[in-house]
Tab-separated table of C-alpha atoms and ligand atoms in Angstrom:
chain	number	residue	atom	x	y	z
A	154	UNK	CA	-127.155	97.152	6.743
A	155	UNK	CA	-130.483	96.849	8.524
A	156	UNK	CA	-131.136	94.484	11.434
A	157	UNK	CA	-134.392	93.548	13.138
A	158	UNK	CA	-134.212	92.297	16.725
A	159	UNK	CA	-137.123	90.611	18.489
A	160	UNK	CA	-136.632	90.786	22.252
A	161	UNK	CA	-134.696	94.050	21.891
A	162	UNK	CA	-135.903	95.206	25.322
A	163	UNK	CA	-134.328	92.166	27.023
A	164	UNK	CA	-130.766	91.675	28.236
A	165	UNK	CA	-129.327	90.270	25.001
A	166	UNK	CA	-131.415	92.504	22.761
A	167	UNK	CA	-129.966	95.601	24.407
A	168	UNK	CA	-126.341	94.443	24.167
A	169	UNK	CA	-126.860	93.235	20.595
A	170	UNK	CA	-128.450	96.539	19.567
A	171	UNK	CA	-125.437	98.407	20.976
A	172	UNK	CA	-123.034	96.099	19.134
A	173	UNK	CA	-124.832	96.451	15.799
A	174	UNK	CA	-125.112	100.237	16.127
A	175	UNK	CA	-121.363	100.337	16.735
A	176	UNK	CA	-120.897	98.453	13.491
A	177	UNK	CA	-122.982	101.010	11.595
A	178	UNK	CA	-126.241	99.060	11.321
A	179	UNK	CA	-129.661	100.634	11.292
A	180	UNK	CA	-131.412	98.788	14.125
A	181	UNK	CA	-135.128	98.014	14.451
A	182	UNK	CA	-136.767	96.210	17.332
A	183	UNK	CA	-140.094	94.635	18.196
A	184	UNK	CA	-141.727	96.048	21.310
A	185	UNK	CA	-144.823	94.710	23.083
A	186	UNK	CA	-147.550	97.180	23.829
A	187	UNK	CA	-147.730	97.757	27.566
A	188	UNK	CA	-149.623	100.024	29.916
A	189	UNK	CA	-146.208	100.888	31.374
A	190	UNK	CA	-145.134	102.870	28.341
A	191	UNK	CA	-141.787	104.503	28.806
A	192	UNK	CA	-140.086	101.889	30.985
A	193	UNK	CA	-139.792	98.989	28.542
A	194	UNK	CA	-136.619	100.382	26.998
A	195	UNK	CA	-134.752	100.829	30.310
A	196	UNK	CA	-131.944	98.474	29.266
A	197	UNK	CA	-131.427	100.314	25.985
A	198	UNK	CA	-131.322	103.557	27.964
A	199	UNK	CA	-128.827	102.107	30.438
A	200	UNK	CA	-126.514	101.372	27.514
A	201	UNK	CA	-127.189	104.838	26.069
A	202	UNK	CA	-128.630	103.579	22.773
A	203	UNK	CA	-132.414	103.957	23.172
A	204	UNK	CA	-132.558	107.051	20.967
A	205	UNK	CA	-130.670	105.296	18.167
A	206	UNK	CA	-133.039	102.355	17.593
A	207	UNK	CA	-136.494	102.273	16.026
A	208	UNK	CA	-139.085	100.303	17.971
A	209	UNK	CA	-142.171	98.849	16.302
A	210	UNK	CA	-145.248	97.437	18.045
A	211	UNK	CA	-145.600	93.696	17.676
A	212	UNK	CA	-145.899	90.414	19.497
A	213	UNK	CA	-144.445	86.977	18.819
A	214	UNK	CA	-147.937	85.529	19.097
A	215	UNK	CA	-149.288	87.834	16.388
A	216	UNK	CA	-148.116	86.758	12.942
A	217	UNK	CA	-149.748	89.731	11.233
A	218	UNK	CA	-147.716	92.194	13.299
A	219	UNK	CA	-144.478	90.389	12.400
A	220	UNK	CA	-145.342	90.387	8.688
A	221	UNK	CA	-146.026	94.119	8.852
A	222	UNK	CA	-142.779	94.808	10.688
A	223	UNK	CA	-140.655	92.813	8.217
A	224	UNK	CA	-142.415	94.622	5.332
A	225	UNK	CA	-141.756	98.035	6.850
A	226	UNK	CA	-138.138	97.411	7.819
A	227	UNK	CA	-136.847	95.091	5.045
A	228	UNK	CA	-134.044	93.789	7.279
A	229	UNK	CA	-130.919	92.057	6.013
A	230	UNK	CA	-130.574	90.243	9.325
A	231	UNK	CA	-133.221	89.072	11.805
A	232	UNK	CA	-132.200	88.148	15.351
A	233	UNK	CA	-135.004	86.220	17.037
A	234	UNK	CA	-134.359	86.729	20.747
A	235	UNK	CA	-137.917	87.187	22.049
A	236	UNK	CA	-139.149	84.493	24.415
A	237	UNK	CA	-140.772	83.732	27.724
A	238	UNK	CA	-137.247	83.087	28.916
A	239	UNK	CA	-137.507	82.199	32.612
A	240	UNK	CA	-137.402	78.445	33.244
A	241	UNK	CA	-139.227	78.591	36.604
A	242	UNK	CA	-142.165	80.505	35.061
A	243	UNK	CA	-142.497	77.938	32.316
A	244	UNK	CA	-144.161	75.446	34.704
A	245	UNK	CA	-146.597	78.149	35.787
A	246	UNK	CA	-147.323	79.329	32.222
A	247	UNK	CA	-146.604	76.311	30.021
A	248	UNK	CA	-149.097	77.165	27.286
A	249	UNK	CA	-147.889	80.756	26.961
A	250	UNK	CA	-144.303	79.483	26.926
A	251	UNK	CA	-145.180	77.127	24.064
A	252	UNK	CA	-147.056	79.828	22.155
A	253	UNK	CA	-144.285	82.427	22.398
A	254	UNK	CA	-141.003	80.551	22.878
A	255	UNK	CA	-141.894	77.739	20.446
A	256	UNK	CA	-144.603	78.772	17.962
A	257	UNK	CA	-143.341	82.370	18.010
A	258	UNK	CA	-140.312	81.102	16.098
A	259	UNK	CA	-142.548	79.706	13.363
A	260	UNK	CA	-144.401	83.027	13.252
A	261	UNK	CA	-141.154	84.937	12.744
A	262	UNK	CA	-139.885	82.501	10.113
A	263	UNK	CA	-143.230	82.623	8.284
A	264	UNK	CA	-143.134	86.421	8.241
A	265	UNK	CA	-139.645	86.180	6.781
A	266	UNK	CA	-140.728	83.528	4.248
A	267	UNK	CA	-143.605	85.709	3.061
A	268	UNK	CA	-141.726	88.999	2.837
A	269	UNK	CA	-137.917	88.695	3.010
A	270	UNK	CA	-136.770	85.092	2.512
A	271	UNK	CA	-133.227	86.195	1.707
A	272	UNK	CA	-132.706	87.782	5.136
A	273	UNK	CA	-130.272	86.019	7.453
A	274	UNK	CA	-131.901	84.572	10.561
A	275	UNK	CA	-130.568	83.925	14.066
A	276	UNK	CA	-132.469	81.739	16.536
A	277	UNK	CA	-131.738	82.104	20.260
A	278	UNK	CA	-131.483	78.470	21.291
A	279	UNK	CA	-130.435	77.391	24.745
A	280	UNK	CA	-128.194	75.003	26.658
A	281	UNK	CA	-131.341	74.148	28.640
A	282	UNK	CA	-132.118	71.851	25.676
A	283	UNK	CA	-129.332	69.542	26.970
A	284	UNK	CA	-131.138	69.370	30.335
A	285	UNK	CA	-130.392	65.944	31.787
A	286	UNK	CA	-127.012	65.947	30.128
A	287	UNK	CA	-126.125	62.959	27.980
A	288	UNK	CA	-122.403	63.803	27.779
A	289	UNK	CA	-120.120	65.454	30.354
A	290	UNK	CA	-119.314	68.315	27.936
A	291	UNK	CA	-122.040	69.379	25.563
A	292	UNK	CA	-121.383	70.303	21.939
A	293	UNK	CA	-123.460	70.512	18.747
A	294	UNK	CA	-123.587	66.686	18.468
A	295	UNK	CA	-124.778	66.027	22.042
A	296	UNK	CA	-128.315	64.564	22.224
A	297	UNK	CA	-130.923	66.835	23.809
A	298	UNK	CA	-132.975	65.995	26.909
A	299	UNK	CA	-135.121	68.990	27.895
A	300	UNK	CA	-136.245	69.232	31.549
A	301	UNK	CA	-138.802	72.068	31.565
A	302	UNK	CA	-141.618	73.429	29.396
A	303	UNK	CA	-139.173	76.223	28.514
A	304	UNK	CA	-136.553	73.766	27.272
A	305	UNK	CA	-139.144	71.763	25.328
A	306	UNK	CA	-140.297	74.984	23.644
A	307	UNK	CA	-136.698	75.963	22.827
A	308	UNK	CA	-136.133	72.564	21.260
A	309	UNK	CA	-139.105	73.165	18.964
A	310	UNK	CA	-137.693	76.564	18.007
A	311	UNK	CA	-134.259	75.104	17.373
A	312	UNK	CA	-135.521	72.367	15.080
A	313	UNK	CA	-137.844	74.784	13.310
A	314	UNK	CA	-134.887	77.004	12.410
A	315	UNK	CA	-132.935	73.937	11.217
A	316	UNK	CA	-135.956	72.748	9.260
A	317	UNK	CA	-136.502	76.071	7.444
A	318	UNK	CA	-132.822	76.012	6.511
A	319	UNK	CA	-133.116	72.483	5.123
A	320	UNK	CA	-136.591	72.906	3.566
A	321	UNK	CA	-136.332	76.354	2.015
A	322	UNK	CA	-132.595	77.022	1.895
A	323	UNK	CA	-132.877	79.800	4.489
A	324	UNK	CA	-129.718	81.297	5.924
A	325	UNK	CA	-130.941	80.322	9.409
A	326	UNK	CA	-128.488	79.709	12.238
A	327	UNK	CA	-129.138	78.536	15.750
A	328	UNK	CA	-126.928	79.618	18.615
A	329	UNK	CA	-127.030	77.146	21.493
A	330	UNK	CA	-125.989	79.622	24.146
A	331	UNK	CA	-125.097	78.631	27.676
A	332	UNK	CA	-126.156	80.916	30.551
A	333	UNK	CA	-124.941	84.463	30.132
A	334	UNK	CA	-125.442	87.285	32.533
A	335	UNK	CA	-124.685	90.979	33.047
A	336	UNK	CA	-125.879	93.945	35.103
A	337	UNK	CA	-128.884	93.911	32.722
A	338	UNK	CA	-129.928	90.347	33.600
A	339	UNK	CA	-133.497	90.047	34.924
A	340	UNK	CA	-133.503	90.041	38.733
A	341	UNK	CA	-135.364	86.707	38.841
A	342	UNK	CA	-132.340	84.823	37.438
A	343	UNK	CA	-129.998	83.472	40.068
A	344	UNK	CA	-126.835	85.513	39.375
A	345	UNK	CA	-128.654	88.832	39.410
A	346	UNK	CA	-130.843	87.779	42.333
A	347	UNK	CA	-127.617	87.121	44.226
A	348	UNK	CA	-125.840	90.349	43.236
A	349	UNK	CA	-128.942	92.419	43.991
A	350	UNK	CA	-129.347	90.583	47.310
A	351	UNK	CA	-125.698	91.101	48.248
A	352	UNK	CA	-126.051	94.831	47.560
A	353	UNK	CA	-129.158	95.057	49.758
A	354	UNK	CA	-127.514	93.138	52.592
A	355	UNK	CA	-124.342	95.217	52.374
A	356	UNK	CA	-126.369	98.426	52.542
A	357	UNK	CA	-128.356	97.160	55.532
A	358	UNK	CA	-131.743	96.906	53.812
A	359	UNK	CA	-132.148	93.208	54.500
A	360	UNK	CA	-130.279	90.397	56.257
A	361	UNK	CA	-131.016	87.275	54.258
A	362	UNK	CA	-131.049	85.953	50.742
A	363	UNK	CA	-133.415	83.046	50.039
A	364	UNK	CA	-132.311	80.597	47.369
A	365	UNK	CA	-133.266	77.156	46.086
A	366	UNK	CA	-130.926	74.485	44.708
A	367	UNK	CA	-127.477	76.009	45.224
A	368	UNK	CA	-125.717	72.775	44.229
A	369	UNK	CA	-126.792	73.262	40.606
A	370	UNK	CA	-123.881	74.069	38.302
A	371	UNK	CA	-123.877	76.322	35.299
A	372	UNK	CA	-121.456	77.360	32.578
A	373	UNK	CA	-121.719	81.143	32.925
A	374	UNK	CA	-120.463	83.839	30.572
A	375	UNK	CA	-121.044	87.553	29.960
A	376	UNK	CA	-123.850	88.682	27.619
A	377	UNK	CA	-121.546	91.224	25.971
A	378	UNK	CA	-119.311	88.378	24.771
A	379	UNK	CA	-122.211	86.179	23.727
A	380	UNK	CA	-124.018	88.680	21.467
A	381	UNK	CA	-120.784	88.968	19.486
A	382	UNK	CA	-121.117	85.263	18.670
A	383	UNK	CA	-124.667	85.854	17.370
A	384	UNK	CA	-123.449	88.480	14.950
A	385	UNK	CA	-120.502	86.328	13.813
A	386	UNK	CA	-122.879	83.455	12.946
A	387	UNK	CA	-124.780	85.652	10.513
A	388	UNK	CA	-121.567	86.849	8.836
A	389	UNK	CA	-120.689	83.315	7.682
A	390	UNK	CA	-121.229	82.287	4.071
A	391	UNK	CA	-123.008	79.144	5.291
A	392	UNK	CA	-125.575	79.017	8.105
A	393	UNK	CA	-125.029	76.565	10.960
A	394	UNK	CA	-125.557	75.727	14.610
A	395	UNK	CA	-123.060	76.664	17.273
A	396	UNK	CA	-122.566	76.034	20.968
A	397	UNK	CA	-121.454	79.215	22.754
A	398	UNK	CA	-120.049	78.619	26.236
A	399	UNK	CA	-117.184	79.478	28.571
A	400	UNK	CA	-116.036	75.873	29.085
A	401	UNK	CA	-116.064	76.177	32.877
A	402	UNK	CA	-118.807	75.071	35.258
A	403	UNK	CA	-119.438	76.578	38.708
A	404	UNK	CA	-122.047	75.842	41.363
A	405	UNK	CA	-124.589	78.447	42.407
A	406	UNK	CA	-122.991	78.152	45.867
A	407	UNK	CA	-119.519	79.111	44.574
A	408	UNK	CA	-120.889	81.904	42.377
A	409	UNK	CA	-122.654	83.225	45.476
A	410	UNK	CA	-119.451	83.063	47.522
A	411	UNK	CA	-117.688	85.229	44.922
A	412	UNK	CA	-120.443	87.859	45.171
A	413	UNK	CA	-120.469	87.998	48.990
A	414	UNK	CA	-116.672	87.970	49.231
A	415	UNK	CA	-116.503	90.999	46.920
A	416	UNK	CA	-118.151	93.140	49.619
A	417	UNK	CA	-116.381	91.428	52.534
A	418	UNK	CA	-119.337	89.309	53.684
A	419	UNK	CA	-119.657	85.587	54.424
A	420	UNK	CA	-122.497	83.957	52.489
A	421	UNK	CA	-123.130	81.348	55.194
A	422	UNK	CA	-124.403	84.059	57.540
A	423	UNK	CA	-126.984	85.287	55.038
A	424	UNK	CA	-128.128	82.589	52.601
A	425	UNK	CA	-131.266	80.707	53.605
A	426	UNK	CA	-132.356	77.660	51.621
A	427	UNK	CA	-136.013	78.036	50.706
A	428	UNK	CA	-137.564	74.924	49.118
A	429	UNK	CA	-140.188	77.103	47.415
A	430	UNK	CA	-137.453	77.938	44.891
A	431	UNK	CA	-136.847	74.267	44.037
A	432	UNK	CA	-138.047	73.329	40.562
A	433	UNK	CA	-140.232	70.338	39.631
A	434	UNK	CA	-137.222	69.088	37.634
A	435	UNK	CA	-133.876	70.861	37.594
A	436	UNK	CA	-130.864	70.869	35.323
A	437	UNK	CA	-128.084	69.843	37.723
A	438	UNK	CA	-125.058	70.628	35.601
A	439	UNK	CA	-124.157	72.241	32.293
A	440	UNK	CA	-120.714	72.484	30.727
A	441	UNK	CA	-120.298	73.578	27.135
A	442	UNK	CA	-117.685	72.878	24.509
A	443	UNK	CA	-117.503	75.864	22.150
A	444	UNK	CA	-114.663	74.474	19.981
A	445	UNK	CA	-116.705	74.847	16.780
A	446	UNK	CA	-117.450	78.530	17.494
A	447	UNK	CA	-113.758	79.112	18.231
A	448	UNK	CA	-112.587	77.337	15.075
A	449	UNK	CA	-115.186	78.588	12.585
A	450	UNK	CA	-116.150	81.978	13.996
A	451	UNK	CA	-112.914	82.873	15.749
A	452	UNK	CA	-115.043	83.471	18.867
A	453	UNK	CA	-113.665	83.386	22.395
A	454	UNK	CA	-115.104	84.809	25.590
A	455	UNK	CA	-113.177	87.715	27.094
A	456	UNK	CA	-114.895	88.257	30.449
A	457	UNK	CA	-114.511	85.653	33.213
A	458	UNK	CA	-117.026	84.763	35.937
A	459	UNK	CA	-115.281	86.594	38.780
A	460	UNK	CA	-115.005	89.871	36.855
A	461	UNK	CA	-118.610	89.600	35.724
A	462	UNK	CA	-120.011	88.934	39.211
A	463	UNK	CA	-117.976	91.802	40.665
A	464	UNK	CA	-119.245	94.138	37.927
A	465	UNK	CA	-122.830	93.065	38.672
A	466	UNK	CA	-122.415	93.583	42.435
A	467	UNK	CA	-120.879	97.037	41.904
A	468	UNK	CA	-123.701	98.109	39.604
A	469	UNK	CA	-126.332	96.777	42.018
A	470	UNK	CA	-124.699	98.583	44.952
A	471	UNK	CA	-124.968	101.801	42.992
A	472	UNK	CA	-128.565	101.087	41.964
A	473	UNK	CA	-129.669	100.294	45.516
A	474	UNK	CA	-127.746	103.238	46.962
A	475	UNK	CA	-129.384	105.679	44.550
A	476	UNK	CA	-132.818	104.087	44.889
A	477	UNK	CA	-133.061	103.106	41.265
A	478	UNK	CA	-135.626	100.602	40.056
A	479	UNK	CA	-134.461	97.031	40.407
A	480	UNK	CA	-135.083	96.152	36.759
B	46	LIG	P1	-134.931	88.410	28.456
B	46	LIG	O1	-135.957	87.710	29.270
B	46	LIG	O2	-134.089	89.456	29.099
B	46	LIG	O3	-135.640	89.075	27.194
B	46	LIG	C1	-136.721	88.463	26.553
B	46	LIG	C2	-137.270	89.411	25.510
B	46	LIG	O4	-138.370	88.778	24.832
B	46	LIG	C3	-137.788	90.740	26.081
B	46	LIG	O5	-137.459	91.779	25.200
B	46	LIG	C4	-139.291	90.509	26.098
B	46	LIG	O6	-140.048	91.689	26.008
B	46	LIG	C5	-139.441	89.726	24.806
B	46	LIG	N1	-140.728	89.042	24.713
B	46	LIG	C6	-141.257	88.173	25.604
B	46	LIG	N2	-142.476	87.780	25.187
B	46	LIG	C7	-142.723	88.425	24.018
B	46	LIG	C8	-143.815	88.441	23.114
B	46	LIG	N3	-144.920	87.718	23.334
B	46	LIG	N4	-143.700	89.206	21.996
B	46	LIG	C9	-142.609	89.975	21.784
B	46	LIG	N5	-141.556	90.003	22.608
B	46	LIG	C10	-141.607	89.234	23.715
B	46	LIG	O7	-133.995	87.270	27.809
B	46	LIG	P2	-132.434	87.324	27.409
B	46	LIG	O8	-132.129	88.599	26.757
B	46	LIG	O9	-131.642	86.857	28.568
B	46	LIG	O10	-132.365	86.151	26.342
B	46	LIG	C11	-132.576	86.386	24.952
B	46	LIG	C12	-132.990	85.075	24.281
B	46	LIG	O11	-131.955	84.120	24.438
B	46	LIG	C13	-134.246	84.451	24.862
B	46	LIG	O12	-134.915	83.800	23.811
B	46	LIG	C14	-133.703	83.424	25.844
B	46	LIG	O13	-134.625	82.390	26.064
B	46	LIG	C15	-132.477	82.953	25.086
B	46	LIG	N6	-131.396	82.442	25.904
B	46	LIG	C16	-130.906	83.182	26.948
B	46	LIG	C17	-129.873	82.707	27.703
B	46	LIG	C18	-129.308	83.512	28.825
B	46	LIG	O14	-128.533	82.959	29.615
B	46	LIG	N7	-129.605	84.798	28.934
B	46	LIG	C19	-129.265	81.389	27.424
B	46	LIG	C20	-129.782	80.754	26.234
B	46	LIG	C21	-130.815	81.262	25.524
B	46	LIG	P3	-140.488	92.495	27.360
B	46	LIG	O15	-139.324	93.392	27.674
B	46	LIG	O16	-141.695	93.228	26.913
B	46	LIG	O17	-140.741	91.475	28.439
B	47	LIG	P1	-131.589	78.820	34.106
B	47	LIG	O1	-130.368	77.962	33.994
B	47	LIG	O2	-132.011	79.418	32.813
B	47	LIG	O3	-132.724	78.140	34.787
B	47	LIG	O4	-131.124	80.092	34.977
B	47	LIG	P2	-131.433	80.546	36.489
B	47	LIG	O5	-130.466	81.616	36.793
B	47	LIG	O6	-132.887	80.869	36.669
B	47	LIG	O7	-131.127	79.246	37.369
B	47	LIG	C1	-129.854	78.635	37.384
B	47	LIG	C2	-129.823	77.558	38.470
B	47	LIG	O8	-129.858	78.191	39.749
B	47	LIG	C3	-130.997	76.558	38.435
B	47	LIG	O9	-130.515	75.257	38.604
B	47	LIG	C4	-131.825	76.963	39.650
B	47	LIG	O10	-132.535	75.863	40.257
B	47	LIG	C5	-130.734	77.450	40.577
B	47	LIG	N1	-131.252	78.314	41.651
B	47	LIG	C6	-131.060	78.151	42.977
B	47	LIG	N2	-131.708	79.087	43.665
B	47	LIG	C7	-132.341	79.874	42.754
B	47	LIG	C8	-133.185	81.017	42.894
B	47	LIG	O11	-133.489	81.495	43.988
B	47	LIG	N3	-133.611	81.593	41.724
B	47	LIG	C9	-133.277	81.075	40.503
B	47	LIG	N4	-133.718	81.694	39.401
B	47	LIG	N5	-132.503	79.990	40.360
B	47	LIG	C10	-132.037	79.390	41.483
């Protein structure tokens, strides 16, 4: 089996590549040309799989590159994970976010339609689409209410995947994944910002950690668990849409407390609220109901929040201690 992953250099792309390689897949990935050649694959290297994947130059904004890549690789499965994925940046770069996170999905689906319409397609949709939540627990039937240019773009991508399934009979599935983290999470996201900050404070490099809205609540899981759900969706006879979540919601404040407590520190002595991290509109609470994924895919998360945060703190302590890049 051959799989093509867009966004292979990101957190989920790296874990998914490792999972698929374990299952015997030949794995191809789209990589953006950068002047920093040699560092883009750091997550794949961290997982020890960089030498086992084939990377091809392309960009989600460049349809011709995607057509060429699908032609060259002839994948059985396409996992569309590439995106401008950081909510806060989406207000600063709304047009780019729309071009890549939204229209990029159409580009990928058009490349597939032109070259390999029988491939199975996964779209990385997001719980951010629920935004101003319309039900206390969100499932596949919950109405969407996006709260950022990122979430609006993801909604476009989600409906585009559904539409290609209904219009052309594509085996296209959309995974509505709630927040998932790991030691490979970008340092701008709040969990990793906290675990990196805790490591720096513990090792005496800094004294404070500046955060925004710490009353926000998220349903957090581990990326290693969540990429398994992606793969399971594409193994089903019928395509479909699935919520993937832990079913537990925790405030940023409480997540932070777990991280500080792990190294014997009190967060109240170090966390400073900095309004510059407030967002023009925030998502105050998310809580997912993954019953459909459990029933139809047999999926269940295995790693809880406490274990995940402790793993992230331990890895960041080691990174900071040995002067490794923050990425
Ligand atoms: P990351 O930000 O870690 O990875 C994003 C990937 O997209 C990177 O490989 C990045 O490449 C690539 N990319 C960005 N722009 C382009 C472009 N123009 N052309 C080609 N590739 C591009 O995200 P995650 O791994 O955390 O998330 C994977 C997907 O799942 C994303 O679509 C995200 O929005 C979505 N998602 C994530 C959730 C989470 O909690 N992690 C929750 C729900 C959905 P580069 O390395 O060059 O920057
Ligand atoms: P998101 O759910 O995809 O936006 O993931 P993030 O990890 O970026 O943010 C989760 C929540 O943490 C949001 O409600 C943010 O407003 C909140 N938050 C509070 N302080 C910070 C901060 O300093 N950085 C980030 N990224 N988020 C913060």
